[in-house]
XYZ file of N, CA and C in Angstrom:
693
model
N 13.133 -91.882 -2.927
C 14.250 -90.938 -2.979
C 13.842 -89.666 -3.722
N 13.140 -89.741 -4.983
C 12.739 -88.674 -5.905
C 11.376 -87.876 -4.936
N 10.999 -88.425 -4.309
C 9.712 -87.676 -2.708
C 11.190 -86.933 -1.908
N 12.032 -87.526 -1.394
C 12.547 -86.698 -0.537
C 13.629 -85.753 -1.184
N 13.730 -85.458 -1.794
C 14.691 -84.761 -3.254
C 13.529 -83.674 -3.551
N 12.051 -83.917 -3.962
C 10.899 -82.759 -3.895
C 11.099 -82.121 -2.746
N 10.858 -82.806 -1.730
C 10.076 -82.276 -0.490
C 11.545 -81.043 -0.264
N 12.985 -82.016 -0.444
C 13.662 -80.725 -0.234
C 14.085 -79.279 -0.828
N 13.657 -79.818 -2.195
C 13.519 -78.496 -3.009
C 12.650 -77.399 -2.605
N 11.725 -77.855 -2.290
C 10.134 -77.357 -2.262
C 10.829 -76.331 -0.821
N 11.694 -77.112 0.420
C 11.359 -76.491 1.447
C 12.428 -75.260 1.280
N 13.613 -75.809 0.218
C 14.772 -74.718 0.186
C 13.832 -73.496 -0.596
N 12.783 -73.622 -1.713
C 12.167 -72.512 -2.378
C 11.298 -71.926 -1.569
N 10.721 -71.883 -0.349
C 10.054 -71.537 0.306
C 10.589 -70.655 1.324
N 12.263 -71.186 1.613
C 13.050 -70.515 2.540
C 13.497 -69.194 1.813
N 13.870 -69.233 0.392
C 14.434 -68.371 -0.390
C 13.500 -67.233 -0.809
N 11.992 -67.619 -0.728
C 10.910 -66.936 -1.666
C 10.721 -65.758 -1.221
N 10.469 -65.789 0.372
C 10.376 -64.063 0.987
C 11.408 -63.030 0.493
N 12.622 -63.556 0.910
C 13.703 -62.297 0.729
C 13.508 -61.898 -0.700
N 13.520 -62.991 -1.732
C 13.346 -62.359 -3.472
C 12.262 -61.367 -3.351
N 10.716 -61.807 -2.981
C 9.884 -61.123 -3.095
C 10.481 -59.545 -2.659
N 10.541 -59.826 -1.027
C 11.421 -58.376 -0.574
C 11.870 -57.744 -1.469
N 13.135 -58.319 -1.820
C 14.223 -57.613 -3.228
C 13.161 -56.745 -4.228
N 12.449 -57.717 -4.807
C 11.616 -57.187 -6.012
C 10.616 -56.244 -5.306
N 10.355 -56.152 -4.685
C 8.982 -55.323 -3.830
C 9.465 -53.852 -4.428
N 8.709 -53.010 -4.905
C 8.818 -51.332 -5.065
C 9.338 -50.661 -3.411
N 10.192 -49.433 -3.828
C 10.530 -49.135 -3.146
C 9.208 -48.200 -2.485
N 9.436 -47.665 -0.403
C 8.379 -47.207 -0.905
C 8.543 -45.797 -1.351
N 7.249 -44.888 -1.589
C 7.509 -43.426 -2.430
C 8.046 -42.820 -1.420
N 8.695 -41.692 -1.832
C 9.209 -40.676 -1.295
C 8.591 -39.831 -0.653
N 8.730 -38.905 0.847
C 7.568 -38.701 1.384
C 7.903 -37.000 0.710
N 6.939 -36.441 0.651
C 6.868 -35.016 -0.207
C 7.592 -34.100 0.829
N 8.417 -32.927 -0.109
C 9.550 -32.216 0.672
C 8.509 -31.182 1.509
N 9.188 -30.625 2.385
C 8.444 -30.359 3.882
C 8.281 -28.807 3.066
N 7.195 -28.710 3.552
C 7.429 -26.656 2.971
C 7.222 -25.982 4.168
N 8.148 -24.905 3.434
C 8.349 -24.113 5.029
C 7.306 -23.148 5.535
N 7.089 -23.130 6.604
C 5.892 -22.516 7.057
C 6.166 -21.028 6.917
N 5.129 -20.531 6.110
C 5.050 -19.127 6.662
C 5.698 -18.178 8.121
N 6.542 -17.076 7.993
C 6.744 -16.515 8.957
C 5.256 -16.137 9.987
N 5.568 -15.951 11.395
C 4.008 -16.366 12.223
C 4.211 -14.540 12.403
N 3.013 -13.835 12.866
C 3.166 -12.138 13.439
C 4.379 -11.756 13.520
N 4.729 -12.842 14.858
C 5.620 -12.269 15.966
C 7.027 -12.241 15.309
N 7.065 -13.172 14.251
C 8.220 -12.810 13.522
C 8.383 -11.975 12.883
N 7.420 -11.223 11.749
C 7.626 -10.306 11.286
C 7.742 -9.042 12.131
N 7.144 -9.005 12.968
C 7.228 -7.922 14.280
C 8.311 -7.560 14.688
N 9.168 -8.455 14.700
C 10.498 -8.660 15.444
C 11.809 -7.707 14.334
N 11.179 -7.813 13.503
C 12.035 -7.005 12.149
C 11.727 -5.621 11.560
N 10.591 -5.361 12.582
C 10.033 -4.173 12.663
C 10.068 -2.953 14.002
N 10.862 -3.744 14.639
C 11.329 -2.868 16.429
C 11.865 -1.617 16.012
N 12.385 -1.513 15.269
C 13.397 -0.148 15.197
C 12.736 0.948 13.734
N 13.548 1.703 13.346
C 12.903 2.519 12.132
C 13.925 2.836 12.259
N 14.455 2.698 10.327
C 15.531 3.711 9.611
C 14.351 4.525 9.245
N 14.411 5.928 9.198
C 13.141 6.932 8.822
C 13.939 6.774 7.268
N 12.644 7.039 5.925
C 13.289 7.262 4.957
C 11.831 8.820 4.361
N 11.220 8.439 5.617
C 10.394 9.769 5.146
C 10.717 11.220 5.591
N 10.312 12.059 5.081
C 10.839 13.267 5.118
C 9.855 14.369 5.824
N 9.980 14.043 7.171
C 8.923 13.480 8.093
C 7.898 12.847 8.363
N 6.782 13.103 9.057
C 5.864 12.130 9.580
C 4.328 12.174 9.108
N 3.520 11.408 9.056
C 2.004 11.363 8.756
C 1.398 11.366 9.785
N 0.189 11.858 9.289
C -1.280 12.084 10.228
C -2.142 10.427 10.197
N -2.438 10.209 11.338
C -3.608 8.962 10.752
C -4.793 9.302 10.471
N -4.852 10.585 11.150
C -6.547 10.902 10.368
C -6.584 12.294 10.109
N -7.282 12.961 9.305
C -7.718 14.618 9.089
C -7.295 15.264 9.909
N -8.285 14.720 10.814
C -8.346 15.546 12.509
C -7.394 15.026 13.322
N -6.023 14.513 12.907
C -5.634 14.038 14.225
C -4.492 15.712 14.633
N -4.262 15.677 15.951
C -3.705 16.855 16.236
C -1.941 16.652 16.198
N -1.838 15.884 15.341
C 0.252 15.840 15.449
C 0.108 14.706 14.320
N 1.521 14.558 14.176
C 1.940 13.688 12.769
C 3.073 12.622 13.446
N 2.235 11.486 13.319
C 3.241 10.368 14.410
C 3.495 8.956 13.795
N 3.381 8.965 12.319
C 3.652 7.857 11.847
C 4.853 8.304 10.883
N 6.227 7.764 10.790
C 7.143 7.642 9.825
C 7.553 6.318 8.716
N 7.509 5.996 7.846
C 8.162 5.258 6.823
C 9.281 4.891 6.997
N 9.519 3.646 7.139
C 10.767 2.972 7.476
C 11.495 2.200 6.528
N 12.622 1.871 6.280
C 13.263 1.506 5.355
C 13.526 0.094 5.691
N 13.894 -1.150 5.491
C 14.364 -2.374 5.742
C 14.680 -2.853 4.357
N 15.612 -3.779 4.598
C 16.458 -4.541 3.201
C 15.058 -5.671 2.664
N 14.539 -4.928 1.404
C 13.770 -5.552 0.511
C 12.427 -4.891 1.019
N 12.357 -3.976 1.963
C 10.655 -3.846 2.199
C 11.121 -1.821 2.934
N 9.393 -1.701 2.489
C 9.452 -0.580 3.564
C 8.259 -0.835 4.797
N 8.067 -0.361 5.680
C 7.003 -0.680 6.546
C 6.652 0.829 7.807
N 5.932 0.769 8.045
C 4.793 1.382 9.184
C 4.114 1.195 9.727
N 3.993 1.774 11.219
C 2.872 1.306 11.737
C 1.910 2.582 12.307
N 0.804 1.967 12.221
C -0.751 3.041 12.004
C -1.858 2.723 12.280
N -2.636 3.314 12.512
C -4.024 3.342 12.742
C -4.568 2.372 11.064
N -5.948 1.857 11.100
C -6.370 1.329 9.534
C -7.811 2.027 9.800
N -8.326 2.844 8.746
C -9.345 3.352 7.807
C -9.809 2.212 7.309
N -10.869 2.477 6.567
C -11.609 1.798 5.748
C -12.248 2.255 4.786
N -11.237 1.864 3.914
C -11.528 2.052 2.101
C -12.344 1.180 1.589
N -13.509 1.735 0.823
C -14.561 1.383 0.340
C -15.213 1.357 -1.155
N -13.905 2.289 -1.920
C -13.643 2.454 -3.362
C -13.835 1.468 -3.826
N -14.144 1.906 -5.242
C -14.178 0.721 -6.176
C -14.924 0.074 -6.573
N -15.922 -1.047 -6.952
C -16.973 -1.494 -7.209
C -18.183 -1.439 -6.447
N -19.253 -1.069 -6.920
C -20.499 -0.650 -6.075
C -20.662 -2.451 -5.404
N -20.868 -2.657 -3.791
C -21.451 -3.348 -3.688
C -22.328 -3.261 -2.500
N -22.952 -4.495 -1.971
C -23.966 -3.970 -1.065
C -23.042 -3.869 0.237
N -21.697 -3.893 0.230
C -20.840 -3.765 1.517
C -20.259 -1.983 1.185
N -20.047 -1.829 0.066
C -19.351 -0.865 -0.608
C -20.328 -0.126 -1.571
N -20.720 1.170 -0.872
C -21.864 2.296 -1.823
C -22.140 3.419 -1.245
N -23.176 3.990 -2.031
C -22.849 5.351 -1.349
C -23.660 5.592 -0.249
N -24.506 5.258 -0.200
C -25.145 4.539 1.284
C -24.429 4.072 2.314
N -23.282 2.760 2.133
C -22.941 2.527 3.252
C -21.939 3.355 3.568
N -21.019 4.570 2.422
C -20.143 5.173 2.619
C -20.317 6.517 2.376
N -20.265 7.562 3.290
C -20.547 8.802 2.718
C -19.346 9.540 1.986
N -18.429 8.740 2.102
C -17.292 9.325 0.825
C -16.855 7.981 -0.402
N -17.873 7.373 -0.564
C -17.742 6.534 -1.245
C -17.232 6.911 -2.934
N -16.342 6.307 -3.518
C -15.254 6.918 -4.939
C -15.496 5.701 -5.532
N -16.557 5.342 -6.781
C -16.588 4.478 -7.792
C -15.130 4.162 -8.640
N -14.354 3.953 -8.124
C -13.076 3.655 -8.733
C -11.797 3.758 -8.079
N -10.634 3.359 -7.846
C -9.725 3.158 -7.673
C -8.487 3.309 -8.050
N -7.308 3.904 -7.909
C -5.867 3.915 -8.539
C -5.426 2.874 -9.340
N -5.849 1.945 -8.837
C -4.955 0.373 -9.711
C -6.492 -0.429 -10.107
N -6.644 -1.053 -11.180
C -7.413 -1.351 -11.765
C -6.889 -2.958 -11.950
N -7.850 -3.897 -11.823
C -8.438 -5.666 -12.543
C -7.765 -5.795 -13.653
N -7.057 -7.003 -14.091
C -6.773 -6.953 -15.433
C -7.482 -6.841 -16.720
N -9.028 -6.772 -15.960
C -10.271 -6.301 -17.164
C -10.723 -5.084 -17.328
N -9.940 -4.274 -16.715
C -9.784 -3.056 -16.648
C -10.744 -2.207 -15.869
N -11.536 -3.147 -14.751
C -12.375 -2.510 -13.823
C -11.903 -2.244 -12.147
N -12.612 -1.189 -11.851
C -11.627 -0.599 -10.507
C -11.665 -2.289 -9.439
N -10.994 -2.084 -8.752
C -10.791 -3.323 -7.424
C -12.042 -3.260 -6.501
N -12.501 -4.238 -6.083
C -13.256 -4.681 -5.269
C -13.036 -4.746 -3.760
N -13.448 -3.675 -3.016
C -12.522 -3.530 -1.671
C -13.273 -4.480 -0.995
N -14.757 -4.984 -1.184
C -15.564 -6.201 -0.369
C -14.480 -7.112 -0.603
N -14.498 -7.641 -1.430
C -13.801 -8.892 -1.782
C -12.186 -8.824 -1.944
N -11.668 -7.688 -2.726
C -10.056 -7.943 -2.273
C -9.445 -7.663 -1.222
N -8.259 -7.892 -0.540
C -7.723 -7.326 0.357
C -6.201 -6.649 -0.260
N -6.433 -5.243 0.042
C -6.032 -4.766 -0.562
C -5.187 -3.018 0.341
N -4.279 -2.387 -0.226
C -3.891 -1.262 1.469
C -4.272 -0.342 0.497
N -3.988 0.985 1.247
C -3.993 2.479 0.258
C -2.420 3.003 1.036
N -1.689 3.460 -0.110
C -0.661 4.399 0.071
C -0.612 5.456 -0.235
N 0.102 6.455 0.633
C -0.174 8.203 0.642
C 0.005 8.426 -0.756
N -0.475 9.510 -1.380
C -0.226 10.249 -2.501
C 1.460 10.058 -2.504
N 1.798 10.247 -4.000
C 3.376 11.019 -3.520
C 3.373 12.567 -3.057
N 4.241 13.109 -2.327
C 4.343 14.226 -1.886
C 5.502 14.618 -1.518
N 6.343 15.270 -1.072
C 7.299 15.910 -0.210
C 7.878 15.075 0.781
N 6.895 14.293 1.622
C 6.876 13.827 2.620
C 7.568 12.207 1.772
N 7.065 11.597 1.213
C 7.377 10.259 0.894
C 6.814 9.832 -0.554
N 7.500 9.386 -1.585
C 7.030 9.017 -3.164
C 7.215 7.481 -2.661
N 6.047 6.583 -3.073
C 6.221 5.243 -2.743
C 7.013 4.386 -3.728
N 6.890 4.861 -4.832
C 7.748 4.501 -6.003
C 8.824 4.876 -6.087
N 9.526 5.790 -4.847
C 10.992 5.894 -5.288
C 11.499 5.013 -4.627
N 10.691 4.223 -3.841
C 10.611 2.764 -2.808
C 10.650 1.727 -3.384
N 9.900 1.496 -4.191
C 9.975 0.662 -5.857
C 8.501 -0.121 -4.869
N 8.027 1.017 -4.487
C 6.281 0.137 -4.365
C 5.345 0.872 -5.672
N 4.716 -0.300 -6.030
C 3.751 -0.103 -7.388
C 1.975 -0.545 -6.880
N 1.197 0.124 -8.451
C 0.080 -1.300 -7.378
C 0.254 -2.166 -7.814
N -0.721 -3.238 -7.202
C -0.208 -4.259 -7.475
C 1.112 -5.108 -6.480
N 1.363 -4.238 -5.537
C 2.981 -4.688 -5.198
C 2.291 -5.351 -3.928
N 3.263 -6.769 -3.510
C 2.751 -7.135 -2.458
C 3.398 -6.441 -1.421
N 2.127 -6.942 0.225
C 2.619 -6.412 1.344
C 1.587 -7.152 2.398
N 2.345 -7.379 3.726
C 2.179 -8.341 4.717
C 1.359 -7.018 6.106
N 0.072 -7.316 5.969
C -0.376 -6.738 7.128
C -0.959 -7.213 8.279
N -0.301 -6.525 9.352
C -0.168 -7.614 10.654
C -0.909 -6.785 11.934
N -2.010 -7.535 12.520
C -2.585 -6.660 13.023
C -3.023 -8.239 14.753
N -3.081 -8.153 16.062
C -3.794 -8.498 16.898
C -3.130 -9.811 16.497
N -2.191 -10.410 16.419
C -1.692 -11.677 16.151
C -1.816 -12.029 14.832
N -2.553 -11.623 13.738
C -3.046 -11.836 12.783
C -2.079 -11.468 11.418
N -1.457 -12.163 10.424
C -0.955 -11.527 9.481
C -1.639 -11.906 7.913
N -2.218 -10.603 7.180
C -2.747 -10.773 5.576
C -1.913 -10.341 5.141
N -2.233 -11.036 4.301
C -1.485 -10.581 2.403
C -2.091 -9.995 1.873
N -2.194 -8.696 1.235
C -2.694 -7.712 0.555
C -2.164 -7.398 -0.856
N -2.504 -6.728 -1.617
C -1.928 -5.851 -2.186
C -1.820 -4.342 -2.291
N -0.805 -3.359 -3.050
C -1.139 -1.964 -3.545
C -2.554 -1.833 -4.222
N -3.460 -1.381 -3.930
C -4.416 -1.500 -4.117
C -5.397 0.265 -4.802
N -4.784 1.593 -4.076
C -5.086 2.325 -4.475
C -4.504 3.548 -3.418
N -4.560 4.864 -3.813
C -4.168 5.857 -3.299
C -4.672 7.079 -2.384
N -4.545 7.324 -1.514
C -5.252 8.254 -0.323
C -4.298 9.781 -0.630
N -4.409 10.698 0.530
C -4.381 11.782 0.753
C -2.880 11.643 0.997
N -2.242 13.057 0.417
C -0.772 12.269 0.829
C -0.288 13.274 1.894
N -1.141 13.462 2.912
C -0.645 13.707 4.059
C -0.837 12.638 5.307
N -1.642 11.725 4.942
C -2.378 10.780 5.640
C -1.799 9.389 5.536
N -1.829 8.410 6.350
C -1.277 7.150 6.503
C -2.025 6.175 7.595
N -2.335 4.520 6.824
C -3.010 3.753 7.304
C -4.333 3.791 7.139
N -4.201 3.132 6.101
C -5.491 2.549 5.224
C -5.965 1.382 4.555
N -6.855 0.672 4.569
C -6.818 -0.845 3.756
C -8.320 -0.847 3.556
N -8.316 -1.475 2.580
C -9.757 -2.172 2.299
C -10.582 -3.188 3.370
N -12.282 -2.843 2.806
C -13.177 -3.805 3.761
C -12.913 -5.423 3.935
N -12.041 -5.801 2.949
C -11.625 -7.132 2.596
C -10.721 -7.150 4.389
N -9.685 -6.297 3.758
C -8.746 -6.537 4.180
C -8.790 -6.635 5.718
N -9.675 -5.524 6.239
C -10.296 -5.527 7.697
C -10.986 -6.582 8.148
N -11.629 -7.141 7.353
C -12.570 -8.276 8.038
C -11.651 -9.561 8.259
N -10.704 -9.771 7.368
C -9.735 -10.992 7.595
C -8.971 -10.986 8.612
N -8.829 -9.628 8.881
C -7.962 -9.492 10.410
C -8.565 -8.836 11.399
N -10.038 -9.037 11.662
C -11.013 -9.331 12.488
C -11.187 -7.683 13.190
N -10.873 -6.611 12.207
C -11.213 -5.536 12.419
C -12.586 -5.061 12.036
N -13.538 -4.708 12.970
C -14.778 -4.460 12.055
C -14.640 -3.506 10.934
N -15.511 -4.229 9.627
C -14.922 -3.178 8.336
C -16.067 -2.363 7.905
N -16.757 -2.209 8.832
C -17.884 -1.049 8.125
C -17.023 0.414 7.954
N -17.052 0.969 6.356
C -16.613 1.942 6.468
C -16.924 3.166 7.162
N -18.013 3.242 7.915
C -18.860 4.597 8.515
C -18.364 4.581 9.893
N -18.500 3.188 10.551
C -18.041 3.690 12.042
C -16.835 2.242 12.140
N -16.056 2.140 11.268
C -15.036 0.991 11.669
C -13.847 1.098 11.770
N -12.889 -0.070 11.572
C -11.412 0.435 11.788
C -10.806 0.344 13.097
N -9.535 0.709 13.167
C -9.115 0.837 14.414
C -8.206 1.653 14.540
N -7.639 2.272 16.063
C -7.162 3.317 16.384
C -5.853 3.462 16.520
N -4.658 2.167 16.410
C -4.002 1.897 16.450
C -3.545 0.269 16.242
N -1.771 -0.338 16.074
C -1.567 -1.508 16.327
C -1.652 -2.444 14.970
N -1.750 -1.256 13.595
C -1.416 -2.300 12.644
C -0.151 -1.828 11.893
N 0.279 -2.909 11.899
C 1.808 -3.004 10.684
C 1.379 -3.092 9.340
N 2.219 -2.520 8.547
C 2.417 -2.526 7.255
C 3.648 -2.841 6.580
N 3.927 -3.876 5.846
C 5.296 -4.155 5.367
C 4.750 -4.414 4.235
N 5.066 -3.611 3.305
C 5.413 -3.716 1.399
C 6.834 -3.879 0.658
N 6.591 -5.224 0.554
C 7.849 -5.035 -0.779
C 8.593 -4.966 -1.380
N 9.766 -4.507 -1.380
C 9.942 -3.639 -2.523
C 9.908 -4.448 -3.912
N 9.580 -3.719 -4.963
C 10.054 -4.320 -7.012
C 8.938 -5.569 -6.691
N 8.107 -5.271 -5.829
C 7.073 -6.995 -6.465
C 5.538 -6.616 -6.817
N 5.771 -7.535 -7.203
C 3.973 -7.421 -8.390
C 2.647 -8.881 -7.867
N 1.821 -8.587 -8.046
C 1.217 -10.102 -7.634
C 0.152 -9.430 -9.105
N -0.087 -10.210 -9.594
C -0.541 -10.830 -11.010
C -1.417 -11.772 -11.142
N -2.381 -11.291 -11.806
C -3.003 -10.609 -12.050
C -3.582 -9.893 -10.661
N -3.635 -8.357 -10.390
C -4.004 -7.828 -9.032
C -4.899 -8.470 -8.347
N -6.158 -8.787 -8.943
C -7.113 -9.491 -8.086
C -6.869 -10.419 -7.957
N -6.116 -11.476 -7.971
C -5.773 -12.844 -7.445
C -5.044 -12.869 -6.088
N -6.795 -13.190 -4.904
C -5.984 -12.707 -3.812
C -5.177 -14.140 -3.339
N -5.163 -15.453 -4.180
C -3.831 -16.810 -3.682
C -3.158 -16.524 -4.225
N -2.621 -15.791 -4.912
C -1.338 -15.449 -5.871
C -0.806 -14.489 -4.594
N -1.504 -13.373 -4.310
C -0.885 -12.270 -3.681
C -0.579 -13.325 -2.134
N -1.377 -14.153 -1.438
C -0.665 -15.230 -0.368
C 0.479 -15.911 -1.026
N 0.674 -16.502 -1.430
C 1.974 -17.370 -1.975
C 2.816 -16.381 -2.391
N 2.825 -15.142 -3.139
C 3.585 -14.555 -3.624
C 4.268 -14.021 -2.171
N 3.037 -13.325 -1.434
C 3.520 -12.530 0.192
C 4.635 -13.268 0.831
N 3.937 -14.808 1.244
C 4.431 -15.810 1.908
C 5.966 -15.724 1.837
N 6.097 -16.114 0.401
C 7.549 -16.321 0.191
C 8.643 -14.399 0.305
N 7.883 -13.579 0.385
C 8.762 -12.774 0.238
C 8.786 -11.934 1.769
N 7.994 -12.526 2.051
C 7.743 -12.300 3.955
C 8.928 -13.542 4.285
N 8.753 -14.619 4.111
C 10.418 -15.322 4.325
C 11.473 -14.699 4.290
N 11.987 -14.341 2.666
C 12.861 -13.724 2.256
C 13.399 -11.951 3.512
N 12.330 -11.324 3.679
C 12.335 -10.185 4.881
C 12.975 -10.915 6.197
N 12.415 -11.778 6.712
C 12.655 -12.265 7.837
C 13.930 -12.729 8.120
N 14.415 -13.522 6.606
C 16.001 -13.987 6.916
C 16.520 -13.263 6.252
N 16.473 -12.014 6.040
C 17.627 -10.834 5.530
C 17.324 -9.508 6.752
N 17.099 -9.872 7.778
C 16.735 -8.512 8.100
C 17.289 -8.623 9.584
């Protein structure tokens, strides 16, 4: 009797044992919150069809060009343009950037490293904005250097920063960085292109320390969102 009194214990604890285990088992982890993808070109493009003009008329893309056909546009949180891109070569001597490979090559830059040396146009990606002038003050825009901005070129969109200052009759300019990431050849002597790049900066933002070009992506990222669903 005390055998069949075991045997039935034994078979009721065996019936019971899975589900406890179950019970006690850890839950499993939580799967990590989804992050939202970056806006793609075509979106930012799409917020760029029209122009409030806030310039006080229009820019040249180059010295020699014969008319003035680029205007400054206004949008809620950014300003933007679209232009021809130069190739700025300022800033630290390197073997991409010198006076060799550039015959207007400028050992220094408007906005300066937090070590207080000019920007690296090989290595950062980085735009140039007109002088202030008559025509357009970028700071009454609340663009600084340092300020981020989303440049979109052939399907392609970088994150840049304010990086340094050109001619302020002139518009559409970026660093060798900045050209090669968006598959523009960046030799400053015979490179660039003639048309088909966007420019959207900003407004009131900083990326910190300037040369931190994953700060200036994550910082862009999220404020290229922010453009897209306010605009």
């Amino acid at each position: 009797m005390r055998k069949l009194i075991l045997l039935a214990t034994l078979a009721l604890a065996a019936a019971v044992m899975p589900s406890a285990l179950a019970s006690a088992a850890p839950a499993p982890a939580a799967s990590p919150a989804t992050v939202e993808a970056a806006p793609t070109a075509a979106q930012l493009l799409a917020k760029t069809s029209g122009c409030n003009q806030i310039s006080n008329g229009k820019y040249k893309t180059d010295e020699d060009a014969s008319s003035k056909t680029v205007a400054v546009c206004d949008a809620n949180g950014a300003v933007f343009w679209k232009a021809d891109m130069d190739i700025d070569c300022d800033g630290q001597r390197t073997s991409q950037c010198n006076e060799n490979t550039d015959c207007c090559f400028q050992d220094d830059t408007a906005f300066h490293q937090s070590d207080g040396k000019p920007l690296n146009a090989a290595k950062l990606p980085y735009i140039v904005v007109p002088s202030s002038s008559s025509i357009w003050k970028y700071s009454s825009s609340g663009l600084k250097g340092g300020g981020s901005c989303a440049v979109i070129y052939n399907g392609k969109v970088e994150y840049a920063v304010i990086g340094d200052t050109g001619p302020s009759q002139i518009i559409g300019e970026a660093s060798y960085a900045t050209a090669k990431d968006l598959g523009i050849n960046p030799d400053p002597s015979n490179g660039g292109t003639d048309s088909g790049v966007t420019y959207i900066c900003f407004k009131n933002s900083t990326v910190s320390p300037i040369e931190n070009h994953a700060n200036a992506v994550s910082k862009g990222q999220s404020l290229a969102t922010t453009f897209v669903n306010n605009n």
